[in-house]
Amino acid sequence: MTVHPAHPSSDQVEALEIELRERGVLYTVQQRPTLEYAAQDPEGRVWIIRAVKATNSVMAPPSRIWRAACDELRVSTPVTGPAGVAQAVASAVGRQPSAEAPASA
């Protein structure tokens, strides 16, 4: 699956921020060429969360535009909704680095 930067709506941004707050995830918002979040998991590792558009044969629901990646763990989430991304970051306790190549969101 190929992903491209996306421009989330204000509702999509609000939904992600609510999910992050409800799970106690600390985050900052950064405006680069596109919107990006830097979130910390419970062990202090940084996850970068970006809005992306997936291009594949199956159309995903409009809420599924978020992908998170942690370079330290060498892992990234699938393109998912705000709850999926927030849960991945919040539940990374005890997780070990992946044997695969570093991920990039």
Short mmCIF file of N, CA and C in Angstrom, two decimals, residues 42-100:
data_model
loop_
_atom_site.label_atom_id
_atom_site.label_comp_id
_atom_site.label_asym_id
_atom_site.label_seq_id
_atom_site.Cartn_x
_atom_site.Cartn_y
_atom_site.Cartn_z
N PRO A 42 4.29 5.58 27.05
CA PRO A 42 4.55 5.56 28.49
C PRO A 42 6.02 5.38 28.88
N GLU A 43 6.83 4.90 27.96
CA GLU A 43 8.26 4.74 28.24
C GLU A 43 9.11 5.88 27.68
N GLY A 44 8.46 6.94 27.22
CA GLY A 44 9.16 8.13 26.76
C GLY A 44 9.65 8.11 25.33
N ARG A 45 9.31 7.06 24.58
CA ARG A 45 9.73 7.00 23.18
C ARG A 45 8.81 7.90 22.34
N VAL A 46 9.40 8.52 21.32
CA VAL A 46 8.67 9.46 20.48
C VAL A 46 8.04 8.73 19.29
N TRP A 47 6.77 8.98 19.08
CA TRP A 47 6.02 8.49 17.92
C TRP A 47 5.62 9.70 17.10
N ILE A 48 5.80 9.63 15.80
CA ILE A 48 5.35 10.70 14.91
C ILE A 48 4.03 10.23 14.28
N ILE A 49 3.03 11.06 14.41
CA ILE A 49 1.70 10.76 13.87
C ILE A 49 1.42 11.72 12.74
N ARG A 50 1.07 11.16 11.58
CA ARG A 50 0.77 11.98 10.40
C ARG A 50 -0.54 11.53 9.77
N ALA A 51 -1.19 12.47 9.13
CA ALA A 51 -2.37 12.16 8.33
C ALA A 51 -1.88 11.72 6.95
N VAL A 52 -2.40 10.60 6.48
CA VAL A 52 -2.00 10.08 5.18
C VAL A 52 -3.22 9.57 4.42
N LYS A 53 -3.07 9.49 3.12
CA LYS A 53 -4.07 8.87 2.26
C LYS A 53 -3.47 7.59 1.74
N ALA A 54 -4.16 6.50 1.94
CA ALA A 54 -3.69 5.22 1.41
C ALA A 54 -4.24 5.04 0.01
N THR A 55 -3.41 4.54 -0.86
CA THR A 55 -3.89 4.23 -2.20
C THR A 55 -3.81 2.73 -2.39
N ASN A 56 -4.95 2.10 -2.33
CA ASN A 56 -5.05 0.66 -2.58
C ASN A 56 -6.42 0.40 -3.19
N SER A 57 -6.71 -0.84 -3.41
CA SER A 57 -7.96 -1.16 -4.10
C SER A 57 -9.19 -1.06 -3.21
N VAL A 58 -9.00 -1.01 -1.91
CA VAL A 58 -10.13 -0.94 -0.98
C VAL A 58 -10.21 0.47 -0.40
N MET A 59 -11.35 1.08 -0.51
CA MET A 59 -11.54 2.42 0.03
C MET A 59 -11.73 2.34 1.54
N ALA A 60 -10.92 3.05 2.28
CA ALA A 60 -11.04 3.08 3.74
C ALA A 60 -12.02 4.17 4.15
N PRO A 61 -12.63 4.02 5.33
CA PRO A 61 -13.51 5.07 5.82
C PRO A 61 -12.73 6.38 5.98
N PRO A 62 -13.39 7.52 5.87
CA PRO A 62 -12.69 8.81 5.95
C PRO A 62 -11.95 9.04 7.26
N SER A 63 -12.38 8.38 8.34
CA SER A 63 -11.69 8.58 9.62
C SER A 63 -10.34 7.87 9.67
N ARG A 64 -10.11 6.94 8.78
CA ARG A 64 -8.85 6.16 8.78
C ARG A 64 -7.80 6.87 7.94
N ILE A 65 -7.23 7.90 8.54
CA ILE A 65 -6.21 8.66 7.81
C ILE A 65 -4.92 8.79 8.61
N TRP A 66 -4.85 8.20 9.79
CA TRP A 66 -3.70 8.42 10.67
C TRP A 66 -2.74 7.24 10.65
N ARG A 67 -1.45 7.55 10.71
CA ARG A 67 -0.40 6.53 10.82
C ARG A 67 0.62 7.06 11.83
N ALA A 68 1.05 6.18 12.73
CA ALA A 68 2.07 6.53 13.72
C ALA A 68 3.30 5.67 13.49
N ALA A 69 4.47 6.25 13.71
CA ALA A 69 5.72 5.52 13.57
C ALA A 69 6.66 5.88 14.71
N CYS A 70 7.36 4.88 15.20
CA CYS A 70 8.36 5.08 16.25
C CYS A 70 9.68 4.57 15.71
N ASP A 71 10.62 5.47 15.44
CA ASP A 71 11.92 5.07 14.90
C ASP A 71 12.69 4.19 15.89
N GLU A 72 12.60 4.50 17.19
CA GLU A 72 13.33 3.71 18.18
C GLU A 72 12.88 2.25 18.18
N LEU A 73 11.58 2.04 18.02
CA LEU A 73 11.06 0.67 17.97
C LEU A 73 11.09 0.08 16.57
N ARG A 74 11.37 0.91 15.58
CA ARG A 74 11.38 0.49 14.18
C ARG A 74 10.03 -0.13 13.79
N VAL A 75 8.97 0.60 14.08
CA VAL A 75 7.63 0.10 13.81
C VAL A 75 6.72 1.25 13.40
N SER A 76 5.72 0.91 12.59
CA SER A 76 4.68 1.89 12.28
C SER A 76 3.34 1.17 12.29
N THR A 77 2.30 1.92 12.57
CA THR A 77 0.96 1.36 12.58
C THR A 77 0.43 1.32 11.15
N PRO A 78 -0.59 0.50 10.93
CA PRO A 78 -1.28 0.62 9.64
C PRO A 78 -2.04 1.94 9.62
N VAL A 79 -2.50 2.34 8.47
CA VAL A 79 -3.34 3.54 8.38
C VAL A 79 -4.64 3.18 9.10
N THR A 80 -4.99 3.97 10.10
CA THR A 80 -6.12 3.63 10.95
C THR A 80 -6.82 4.89 11.44
N GLY A 81 -7.81 4.71 12.27
CA GLY A 81 -8.54 5.83 12.85
C GLY A 81 -7.83 6.38 14.07
N PRO A 82 -8.37 7.45 14.63
CA PRO A 82 -7.72 8.09 15.77
C PRO A 82 -7.59 7.17 16.99
N ALA A 83 -8.59 6.34 17.25
CA ALA A 83 -8.52 5.43 18.40
C ALA A 83 -7.40 4.41 18.22
N GLY A 84 -7.24 3.89 17.01
CA GLY A 84 -6.20 2.89 16.76
C GLY A 84 -4.81 3.44 16.95
N VAL A 85 -4.58 4.65 16.48
CA VAL A 85 -3.27 5.28 16.63
C VAL A 85 -3.00 5.60 18.09
N ALA A 86 -3.97 6.19 18.77
CA ALA A 86 -3.78 6.54 20.18
C ALA A 86 -3.53 5.29 21.02
N GLN A 87 -4.27 4.21 20.74
CA GLN A 87 -4.08 2.97 21.48
C GLN A 87 -2.70 2.38 21.23
N ALA A 88 -2.21 2.43 20.01
CA ALA A 88 -0.88 1.89 19.70
C ALA A 88 0.19 2.61 20.50
N VAL A 89 0.09 3.93 20.59
CA VAL A 89 1.09 4.71 21.34
C VAL A 89 0.94 4.43 22.84
N ALA A 90 -0.28 4.47 23.34
CA ALA A 90 -0.52 4.30 24.78
C ALA A 90 -0.16 2.91 25.27
N SER A 91 -0.25 1.91 24.41
CA SER A 91 -0.03 0.53 24.86
C SER A 91 1.35 -0.01 24.51
N ALA A 92 2.30 0.84 24.23
CA ALA A 92 3.63 0.39 23.80
C ALA A 92 4.53 0.00 24.97
N VAL A 93 4.01 -0.11 26.17
CA VAL A 93 4.81 -0.47 27.34
C VAL A 93 5.44 -1.84 27.15
N GLY A 94 6.74 -1.92 27.36
CA GLY A 94 7.45 -3.18 27.27
C GLY A 94 7.72 -3.67 25.87
N ARG A 95 7.30 -2.90 24.90
CA ARG A 95 7.51 -3.32 23.51
C ARG A 95 8.98 -3.22 23.14
N GLN A 96 9.46 -4.21 22.41
CA GLN A 96 10.86 -4.25 21.98
C GLN A 96 10.96 -3.84 20.52
N PRO A 97 12.13 -3.34 20.11
CA PRO A 97 12.31 -2.95 18.71
C PRO A 97 12.04 -4.10 17.76
N SER A 98 11.49 -3.76 16.63
CA SER A 98 11.24 -4.73 15.58
C SER A 98 12.54 -5.09 14.91
N ALA A 99 12.65 -6.30 14.40
CA ALA A 99 13.86 -6.73 13.70
C ALA A 99 13.91 -6.18 12.28
N GLU A 100 12.82 -5.58 11.84
CA GLU A 100 12.74 -5.04 10.48
C GLU A 100 13.43 -3.68 10.40
#
